Structures are given as structure tokens and as C-alpha cells.
Coordinates of C-alpha atoms in Angstrom, one line a residue:
M1 CA -0.8 115.3 -25.0
S2 CA 0.0 118.1 -27.2
T3 CA 3.1 119.2 -25.2
V4 CA 4.8 115.8 -25.8
T5 CA 7.2 115.8 -28.7
P6 CA 9.3 113.0 -30.1
R7 CA 13.0 112.9 -30.1
A8 CA 14.8 113.8 -33.3
P9 CA 15.3 110.6 -35.1
A10 CA 18.8 111.5 -36.3
Q11 CA 20.4 111.1 -32.9
R12 CA 20.6 107.3 -32.3
P13 CA 24.3 106.6 -31.9
H14 CA 24.3 104.2 -29.0
Q15 CA 23.0 100.9 -27.9
A16 CA 22.6 99.7 -24.4
V17 CA 25.4 97.6 -23.0
H18 CA 23.7 94.3 -22.2
P19 CA 25.4 92.4 -19.3
R20 CA 25.5 88.7 -19.4
T21 CA 22.3 87.1 -18.2
T22 CA 24.0 85.5 -15.2
G23 CA 25.2 89.0 -14.1
R24 CA 21.8 90.7 -14.2
T25 CA 20.2 89.6 -10.9
A26 CA 22.3 91.7 -8.4
P27 CA 22.1 95.0 -10.4
F28 CA 18.5 94.4 -11.2
V29 CA 17.6 93.9 -7.5
L30 CA 19.8 97.0 -6.6
N31 CA 18.0 99.3 -9.1
A32 CA 14.6 98.0 -8.0
S33 CA 15.5 98.7 -4.4
I34 CA 16.6 102.2 -5.3
L35 CA 13.2 102.9 -6.9
A36 CA 11.4 101.5 -3.8
A37 CA 13.6 103.4 -1.4
L38 CA 13.1 106.7 -3.3
L39 CA 9.3 106.4 -3.1
A40 CA 9.4 105.1 0.5
A41 CA 11.3 108.3 1.4
S42 CA 8.7 110.4 -0.5
S43 CA 5.8 109.0 1.5
A44 CA 7.5 108.7 4.9
P45 CA 6.4 112.2 6.1
T46 CA 2.7 111.4 5.6
P47 CA 2.1 110.0 9.1
L48 CA 4.0 113.0 10.5
Y49 CA 1.8 115.7 8.9
R50 CA -0.6 115.7 11.8
H51 CA 2.3 116.0 14.3
Y52 CA 3.7 118.9 12.3
Q53 CA 0.3 120.5 12.0
D54 CA -0.3 120.3 15.8
S55 CA 3.2 121.2 16.9
W56 CA 3.8 124.1 14.5
H57 CA 0.1 125.2 14.1
L58 CA 0.1 124.7 10.4
S59 CA -2.9 125.2 8.2
A60 CA -4.2 122.5 5.8
L61 CA -2.9 124.6 2.9
T62 CA 0.6 124.7 4.4
V63 CA 0.5 120.9 4.8
T64 CA -0.4 120.4 1.2
V65 CA 2.4 122.9 0.1
V66 CA 4.9 120.8 2.2
F67 CA 3.6 117.7 0.5
S68 CA 3.6 119.2 -3.0
A69 CA 7.0 120.9 -2.8
Y70 CA 8.5 117.5 -3.4
S71 CA 6.3 116.8 -6.5
L72 CA 6.6 120.2 -8.0
T73 CA 10.4 120.1 -7.8
L74 CA 10.5 116.6 -9.1
L75 CA 8.8 117.7 -12.2
P76 CA 11.5 120.2 -13.5
A77 CA 14.1 117.7 -12.4
L78 CA 12.5 115.1 -14.7
L79 CA 12.1 117.5 -17.5
T80 CA 15.8 118.5 -17.4
T81 CA 17.5 115.3 -16.2
G82 CA 15.1 112.7 -17.5
A83 CA 17.3 111.8 -20.4
L84 CA 20.7 112.6 -18.8
S85 CA 21.5 109.0 -18.0
D86 CA 21.1 108.1 -21.7
H87 CA 24.1 110.4 -22.3
L88 CA 26.3 110.1 -19.1
G89 CA 25.4 106.6 -18.2
R90 CA 23.2 105.3 -15.4
R91 CA 25.8 105.0 -12.7
P92 CA 27.1 108.6 -12.4
V93 CA 23.5 110.0 -12.4
L94 CA 22.4 107.5 -9.8
V95 CA 25.4 108.1 -7.5
G96 CA 25.0 111.9 -7.6
A97 CA 21.2 111.7 -7.1
L98 CA 21.4 109.3 -4.2
A99 CA 24.0 111.5 -2.4
L100 CA 21.6 114.4 -2.8
E101 CA 18.7 112.2 -1.5
A102 CA 20.7 111.4 1.6
A103 CA 21.4 115.1 2.2
A104 CA 17.7 115.8 1.9
M105 CA 16.9 113.2 4.6
V106 CA 19.4 114.9 6.9
L107 CA 17.7 118.3 6.3
L108 CA 14.3 116.8 7.0
A109 CA 15.6 115.3 10.3
A110 CA 16.9 118.7 11.3
A111 CA 13.8 120.7 10.2
D112 CA 12.3 123.0 12.9
G113 CA 9.4 124.6 10.9
A114 CA 7.4 124.6 7.7
A115 CA 10.1 126.6 5.8
A116 CA 12.8 124.1 6.6
L117 CA 10.5 121.2 5.6
I118 CA 9.7 122.8 2.3
A119 CA 13.4 123.4 1.5
A120 CA 14.2 119.8 2.4
R121 CA 11.4 118.5 0.2
V122 CA 12.5 120.6 -2.7
L123 CA 16.0 119.0 -2.5
Q124 CA 14.4 115.6 -2.2
G125 CA 12.2 116.2 -5.2
A126 CA 15.2 117.3 -7.3
A127 CA 17.2 114.2 -6.3
T128 CA 14.3 111.8 -6.8
G129 CA 13.6 113.2 -10.3
A130 CA 17.1 112.6 -11.4
A131 CA 17.3 109.1 -9.9
T132 CA 13.9 107.6 -10.8
S133 CA 14.3 107.7 -14.6
A134 CA 17.9 106.5 -14.4
A135 CA 17.0 103.6 -12.1
G136 CA 13.9 102.7 -14.2
A137 CA 15.9 102.8 -17.4
A138 CA 18.6 100.6 -15.9
L139 CA 15.9 98.1 -15.1
L140 CA 14.8 98.1 -18.7
D141 CA 18.4 97.7 -19.8
L142 CA 18.7 94.6 -17.6
E143 CA 15.7 92.9 -19.1
D144 CA 16.2 89.1 -19.1
P145 CA 15.3 87.6 -22.5
R146 CA 14.0 84.5 -20.6
R147 CA 11.6 86.7 -18.5
P148 CA 10.2 89.3 -20.9
G149 CA 8.1 92.0 -19.3
R150 CA 9.7 91.7 -15.9
S151 CA 11.4 95.1 -16.1
A152 CA 8.2 97.0 -17.0
L153 CA 6.4 95.1 -14.2
T154 CA 9.1 96.1 -11.7
N155 CA 9.0 99.7 -12.8
S156 CA 5.3 99.8 -11.8
I157 CA 5.4 97.7 -8.6
A158 CA 8.6 98.9 -7.0
P159 CA 7.4 102.5 -6.5
L160 CA 4.0 101.3 -5.2
A161 CA 5.7 98.9 -2.7
G162 CA 8.1 101.7 -1.7
M163 CA 5.3 104.1 -0.9
A164 CA 3.5 101.4 1.2
A165 CA 6.7 100.5 3.0
G166 CA 7.6 104.2 3.7
V167 CA 4.2 104.9 5.3
L168 CA 4.2 101.7 7.3
A169 CA 7.8 102.1 8.6
S170 CA 7.1 105.8 9.4
T171 CA 4.0 104.9 11.3
L172 CA 5.8 102.2 13.3
L173 CA 8.7 104.5 14.1
I174 CA 6.3 107.2 15.3
R175 CA 4.7 104.6 17.6
F176 CA 7.8 102.9 19.0
A177 CA 11.0 104.7 18.2
P178 CA 12.5 107.6 20.1
A179 CA 12.6 111.0 18.4
P180 CA 10.5 109.8 15.4
T181 CA 10.8 113.0 13.5
V182 CA 14.6 112.3 13.4
T183 CA 14.6 108.5 13.2
V184 CA 12.2 108.4 10.2
Y185 CA 14.7 110.2 8.1
V186 CA 18.1 109.1 9.4
L187 CA 17.5 105.5 8.5
P188 CA 16.7 106.3 4.8
A189 CA 19.8 108.6 4.7
V190 CA 22.0 105.7 5.7
L191 CA 20.3 103.4 3.1
F192 CA 20.7 106.0 0.3
A193 CA 24.4 106.4 1.1
A194 CA 24.9 102.6 1.0
Q195 CA 23.0 102.3 -2.3
A196 CA 25.2 105.0 -3.8
V197 CA 28.3 103.0 -2.8
A198 CA 26.8 99.8 -4.2
V199 CA 26.0 101.5 -7.6
T200 CA 29.7 102.3 -8.1
F201 CA 30.5 98.6 -8.1
T202 CA 27.9 97.7 -10.8
A203 CA 28.5 97.5 -14.5
E204 CA 27.2 100.4 -16.7
T205 CA 24.2 99.4 -18.7
A206 CA 24.0 102.3 -21.1
R207 CA 26.7 103.4 -23.5
P208 CA 27.5 107.1 -22.8
H209 CA 27.4 109.4 -25.9
P210 CA 27.6 113.2 -26.6
G211 CA 24.7 115.5 -26.0
A212 CA 24.4 115.6 -22.2
L213 CA 24.2 119.4 -22.0
R214 CA 21.7 119.6 -24.8
S215 CA 19.6 116.9 -23.1
L216 CA 19.1 119.3 -20.1
R217 CA 16.8 121.5 -22.1
P218 CA 13.3 121.0 -20.6
R219 CA 11.2 118.9 -22.8
L220 CA 9.1 115.7 -22.9
A221 CA 10.4 113.3 -25.4
V222 CA 8.0 110.4 -26.2
P223 CA 8.2 108.5 -29.4
P224 CA 5.0 108.1 -31.4
P225 CA 4.0 104.5 -30.4
A226 CA 4.4 105.3 -26.7
R227 CA 2.7 108.7 -27.2
R228 CA -0.4 106.9 -28.6
A229 CA -0.6 104.6 -25.6
L230 CA -0.1 107.5 -23.2
S231 CA -2.8 109.5 -24.8
A232 CA -5.2 106.6 -24.4
V233 CA -4.4 105.9 -20.8
G234 CA -3.2 109.3 -19.6
T235 CA -6.6 110.5 -18.2
G236 CA -6.8 107.4 -16.1
L237 CA -3.3 108.1 -14.7
V238 CA -4.4 111.6 -13.8
A239 CA -7.4 110.2 -12.0
V240 CA -5.6 107.6 -9.8
W241 CA -2.6 109.8 -9.0
A242 CA -4.9 112.7 -8.1
L243 CA -6.6 110.3 -5.6
G244 CA -3.2 109.3 -4.3
G245 CA -2.3 112.9 -3.7
F246 CA -5.5 113.5 -1.8
Y247 CA -5.0 110.5 0.5
S248 CA -1.4 111.3 1.0
S249 CA -1.7 114.9 1.9
L250 CA -5.3 115.2 3.3
G251 CA -5.9 111.6 4.4
P252 CA -4.8 112.2 8.0
A253 CA -7.1 115.3 8.2
L254 CA -10.0 113.2 6.7
V255 CA -9.5 110.6 9.4
R256 CA -9.6 113.2 12.1
L257 CA -12.8 114.7 10.6
V258 CA -14.5 111.3 10.5
A259 CA -13.2 110.0 13.8
P260 CA -11.8 112.8 16.0
G261 CA -10.7 110.4 18.7
A262 CA -8.7 108.1 16.4
P263 CA -5.0 107.7 17.2
Q264 CA -2.5 109.7 15.2
T265 CA -1.3 106.5 13.4
A266 CA -4.7 106.0 11.9
G267 CA -4.2 108.9 9.6
G268 CA -1.0 107.6 8.1
M269 CA -2.4 104.1 7.7
V270 CA -5.0 105.3 5.3
F271 CA -2.3 106.0 2.7
F272 CA -0.6 102.7 3.6
T273 CA -3.9 100.9 2.8
L274 CA -4.0 102.6 -0.6
T275 CA -0.4 101.8 -1.5
A276 CA -0.5 98.3 -0.2
A277 CA -3.7 97.5 -2.2
A278 CA -2.0 99.1 -5.2
T279 CA 1.1 96.9 -4.9
L280 CA -1.0 93.7 -4.5
T281 CA -3.2 94.6 -7.4
A282 CA -0.2 95.4 -9.8
W283 CA 1.3 92.0 -8.9
T284 CA -1.9 90.0 -9.1
L285 CA -2.9 91.4 -12.5
R286 CA 0.6 91.1 -14.1
R287 CA -0.6 88.4 -16.5
T288 CA -3.8 90.3 -17.5
A289 CA -3.7 92.3 -20.8
A290 CA -2.5 95.8 -20.0
R291 CA -5.4 97.6 -21.6
T292 CA -7.9 95.5 -19.7
V293 CA -6.1 96.2 -16.5
A294 CA -6.1 100.0 -17.1
A295 CA -9.8 100.0 -18.0
G296 CA -10.8 98.0 -14.9
G297 CA -8.7 100.3 -12.7
S298 CA -10.4 103.3 -14.1
L299 CA -13.8 101.8 -13.4
A300 CA -12.8 101.2 -9.8
V301 CA -12.3 104.9 -9.2
V302 CA -16.0 105.6 -9.0
P303 CA -16.9 103.2 -6.1
A304 CA -13.7 104.2 -4.4
G305 CA -14.8 107.8 -4.1
A306 CA -18.3 106.9 -3.2
L307 CA -17.2 104.6 -0.4
T308 CA -14.8 107.3 1.0
L309 CA -17.6 109.8 1.0
G310 CA -19.8 107.3 2.9
G311 CA -17.4 107.8 5.8
L312 CA -18.5 111.4 6.0
H313 CA -22.1 110.4 6.0
G314 CA -22.2 108.1 9.0
A315 CA -20.3 105.0 7.8
G316 CA -17.2 106.0 9.7
L317 CA -13.6 104.9 9.4
P318 CA -14.4 101.5 7.9
A319 CA -15.8 103.2 4.8
V320 CA -12.8 105.6 4.6
Y321 CA -10.4 102.6 4.7
G322 CA -12.5 100.7 2.3
G323 CA -12.5 103.6 -0.1
A324 CA -8.7 103.9 0.3
A325 CA -8.4 100.2 -0.5
L326 CA -10.5 100.5 -3.7
A327 CA -8.6 103.6 -4.7
G328 CA -5.4 101.5 -4.3
I329 CA -6.8 98.8 -6.5
A330 CA -7.5 101.5 -9.1
F331 CA -4.1 103.1 -8.6
G332 CA -2.2 99.8 -9.0
A333 CA -4.2 98.6 -12.0
V334 CA -4.0 101.8 -14.0
S335 CA -0.4 102.5 -13.1
Q336 CA 0.7 99.0 -14.1
G337 CA -1.4 98.9 -17.2
A338 CA -0.2 102.4 -18.3
L339 CA 3.5 101.6 -18.0
R340 CA 3.1 98.3 -19.8
M341 CA 1.2 99.9 -22.7
T342 CA 3.7 102.8 -22.9
L343 CA 6.9 100.8 -22.7
A344 CA 5.8 97.9 -24.9
S345 CA 7.5 99.0 -28.1
L346 CA 10.3 101.4 -26.9
D347 CA 13.7 101.5 -28.5
E348 CA 16.6 101.4 -26.0
Q349 CA 17.6 105.1 -26.5
D350 CA 14.1 106.3 -25.6
R351 CA 13.7 104.6 -22.3
A352 CA 14.8 107.1 -19.7
A353 CA 13.1 110.1 -21.4
T354 CA 9.8 108.2 -21.9
L355 CA 9.8 107.1 -18.2
A356 CA 10.4 110.7 -17.3
A357 CA 7.4 111.8 -19.3
C358 CA 5.2 109.2 -17.5
Y359 CA 6.5 110.4 -14.1
V360 CA 5.8 114.1 -15.1
L361 CA 2.2 113.4 -15.9
S362 CA 1.7 111.3 -12.7
Y363 CA 3.3 113.8 -10.3
L364 CA 1.5 116.8 -11.9
A365 CA -1.7 114.9 -11.2
M366 CA -0.7 114.1 -7.7
S367 CA 0.5 117.5 -6.6
L368 CA -1.6 120.2 -8.4
P369 CA -5.0 118.9 -7.3
A370 CA -3.8 118.3 -3.8
I371 CA -2.6 122.0 -3.5
A372 CA -5.9 123.2 -4.9
A373 CA -7.8 121.0 -2.4
G374 CA -5.7 122.3 0.5
A375 CA -6.4 125.9 -0.6
A376 CA -10.1 125.2 -1.0
T377 CA -10.3 123.6 2.4
Q378 CA -9.4 126.9 3.9
H379 CA -12.6 128.4 2.5
Y380 CA -15.1 125.6 2.1
G381 CA -14.0 123.0 4.6
L382 CA -12.6 119.5 4.1
R383 CA -16.1 117.9 3.8
T384 CA -17.1 119.9 0.8
V385 CA -13.7 119.6 -0.8
A386 CA -13.7 115.8 -0.4
H387 CA -17.1 115.6 -2.3
A388 CA -15.8 117.8 -5.1
Y389 CA -12.5 115.8 -5.3
A390 CA -14.3 112.5 -5.5
I391 CA -16.7 113.7 -8.3
A392 CA -13.8 115.2 -10.3
A393 CA -11.8 111.9 -10.0
A394 CA -14.9 109.9 -11.1
L395 CA -15.4 112.1 -14.2
L396 CA -11.8 111.7 -15.1
A397 CA -12.0 107.9 -14.7
V398 CA -15.1 107.7 -16.9
A399 CA -13.3 109.8 -19.6
A400 CA -10.3 107.4 -19.3
L401 CA -12.6 104.4 -19.8
A402 CA -14.1 106.0 -22.9
A403 CA -10.6 106.8 -24.3
L404 CA -9.4 103.3 -23.7
T405 CA -12.5 101.8 -25.3
A406 CA -12.3 104.1 -28.3
S407 CA -8.6 103.3 -28.9
R408 CA -8.9 99.5 -28.5
G409 CA -9.3 98.8 -32.1
G410 CA -6.3 100.8 -33.3
A411 CA -3.7 99.9 -30.8
S412 CA -1.8 96.8 -29.9
D413 CA -2.1 95.4 -26.3
P414 CA 0.8 93.6 -24.7
A415 CA -0.1 89.9 -24.5
H416 CA -1.1 88.6 -21.2
H417 CA 1.6 86.0 -21.3
D418 CA 4.4 88.5 -21.8
L419 CA 4.9 88.8 -18.1
P420 CA 6.6 86.4 -15.7

């Protein structure tokens, strides 16, 4: 992680404003719901990709560009606004970002072609990048001393649950609601507007301090202890988020290749299977040592890819769904373990920026390989690309397992009893 540099130690003028324990629950739930809603909105278009592709005659590359426009815009937003809420406060950043998110939903509902979809996804990525680090840092600010580790756990589970809920809700709306390409986006727009209003009534959890403009300079600021943990587990994060990008962008096309007669909803449900399994895994393993969880998740990537490829060699949709479930187990385990390892020894003033760095690495891994796969599909076909993708993810996972094993002796591991 040579591009990750620590913050200058001289600038530490503020401390978080800790609300009374009895006043933590409502704002904690609100910020967790914001994280979940943001990721639900990001995954909501997945079941619609086949509809867009058929209606507008889009290529696989165009579909992956639409998918990745969100992630590639989210990255510079994280790099520039990741630490902004440390200076301005969580509330103003969240209110502004949620308003932009609602506007992006309206644009998605009105889209009439690939260009309009890409523009709306760009706005969505910018808004999500500003909001996720602020909401995640607010959750850390609201840590309950009686339940240590709950904030880090929620930061890992809420996005996974949101992605699962977004795909499931979108799939159901496509099946049962009128004008699904509108309804899928209008409902989140209303939710984001309501959340923006609710945030204005919560207490500020960070003490604003000077340096907001300076914080907008693109950089990744990770303090040394978190940097060591991220270096050990980073390859595993790349492997599982790359798999997530494949299933999200090309999963519907893979289902169509394996089972041409399957209903449209079957494509979106592949990514739901992955994210639902990831959510259950992150929750189930919350008491297991973080390093062990991350190592086990990395190990699960190999059979996940093999099972998915089995679907292309006669095993059919059950193998594809089984591979997605195993990929979800890997995704949930590595994501949860990585966040717990990285956030374990953070000072309050480093929270938002460090979360932003984790998101940058994750979304780079989710978007760039998906774009490359979409482009390669044009020349080599999805069957060949799926094999290459699975092999690359397996190699990354093996490298991650080796890095975690090598670093075990020199790094602390959050105790398994630190979580509620």
C-alpha cells in the first residue's frame, strides 16, 4: 500500500463529542440505516441490467461501464471528501450528500438511454462517496462503552445487508410493481429525503475544526497501525470485492448463458444470493477473531470460483447459485475481518479518512476488474472471461492467505469477545 500516507501528527485539535449513552440508540440506528440505504440504492439497478440491455440494445461492455460509473466516481469523492466530516461535522456532510443521492434517484428514474444512466450513476457515486465515510465515522463516534466493537461490526454488516435488500426489493418490484424502472428509484429517493431531514434533528458527534478546504486535497490518510492491518488483509479485500463486481455486473449475463430460458429475475437473484450470504456470514462470525475470519474468507474464494465455473460445464444454475453463496461467505468474512482489523486501534480524528481508504481499495477492486471483464467479453466471450476471472480471484485469495499467515506473529488481533 505504498500510496497510503499517514496524516500529519501535528493536526489533532479536536475530540469527538460523545453523546450520553441513553441518547445513542436513535442516531446509531439512523446512521446504520443510511449506510444500508446507500448500498441498497447502489445495487438496485442490477436486476434491471438485462432489461436495459434488451430494450436499448446495449453491449456487455456498456453494461459494465454503467455499473462501474458509480464506483469510479465514488473513488474521487472518497479521496476528496473522505475526511470532510472530521472538519465540518457529520451532519452537514450527510444532509448535503443525501440530498444529492435523492436527486440521483430521480435522474435514474427518468433515464432513457445509456448516457442518462451513466450520468445518474456518476452523481450517485459522488453522493455515496461523501455520505458513506461520514455515516460510518458517526457510527464509530456513537460507540457504546458497554458494547465495544458494535460500531465496527455495523460498518461491515450494514452495507452488505443494504446490497442484499436493494437487489431483492428491485427484483420484487420488477416482478410485481407497475413501471419498475421508475418505482425502483422513486422509493429510495423518498427514503433519502426523509433521512436527510432526520439527520438535522440529531446531535453532532464530531467537533468541527479548521482545515476543511485543505482536507479536500485528494489523498489516502491511514495511520500506521491501520496501515499494517490493511496491508495484511488488502489482497483479500481485492479478491472478494472483485468477485462482487463480477456477480453484480455480469451475473445476469452469466445466468442467461447457463440457462437461456431462466426468467429475468433469476439474474438479479444471483447477486442477492451473494450479498445475503455475506450478511449472514458477517453476523455469524462476529465473535470470531478478525484475522481468523479474514483468512477463512480468503480460503473460500477458491471453491466459490470452481463451483461457479461448474455451472458452465453442465452443472447448471444450482452450481452458479452455489458459487455465488460461497463467494458471499468469502465476501462477508473478509470484509468484516478487514474492517475490524483496520479500525481496532484508531484514534477518533482518523476514523472518517481511514474508512474512506478502505472504501477506495474495495471499490477499485469492484469496478476496474468488472470493466476489464466487460471489455474482454466483447472479444473472447463470457465463458472464457469467467474462467480467467475465477483463476485471478483464486490467486489473489491465496496471496491474501499467505500475507495474513506471515503477519500473524507481528500484529495484534481483536479479541473474539470484543464484539456484542
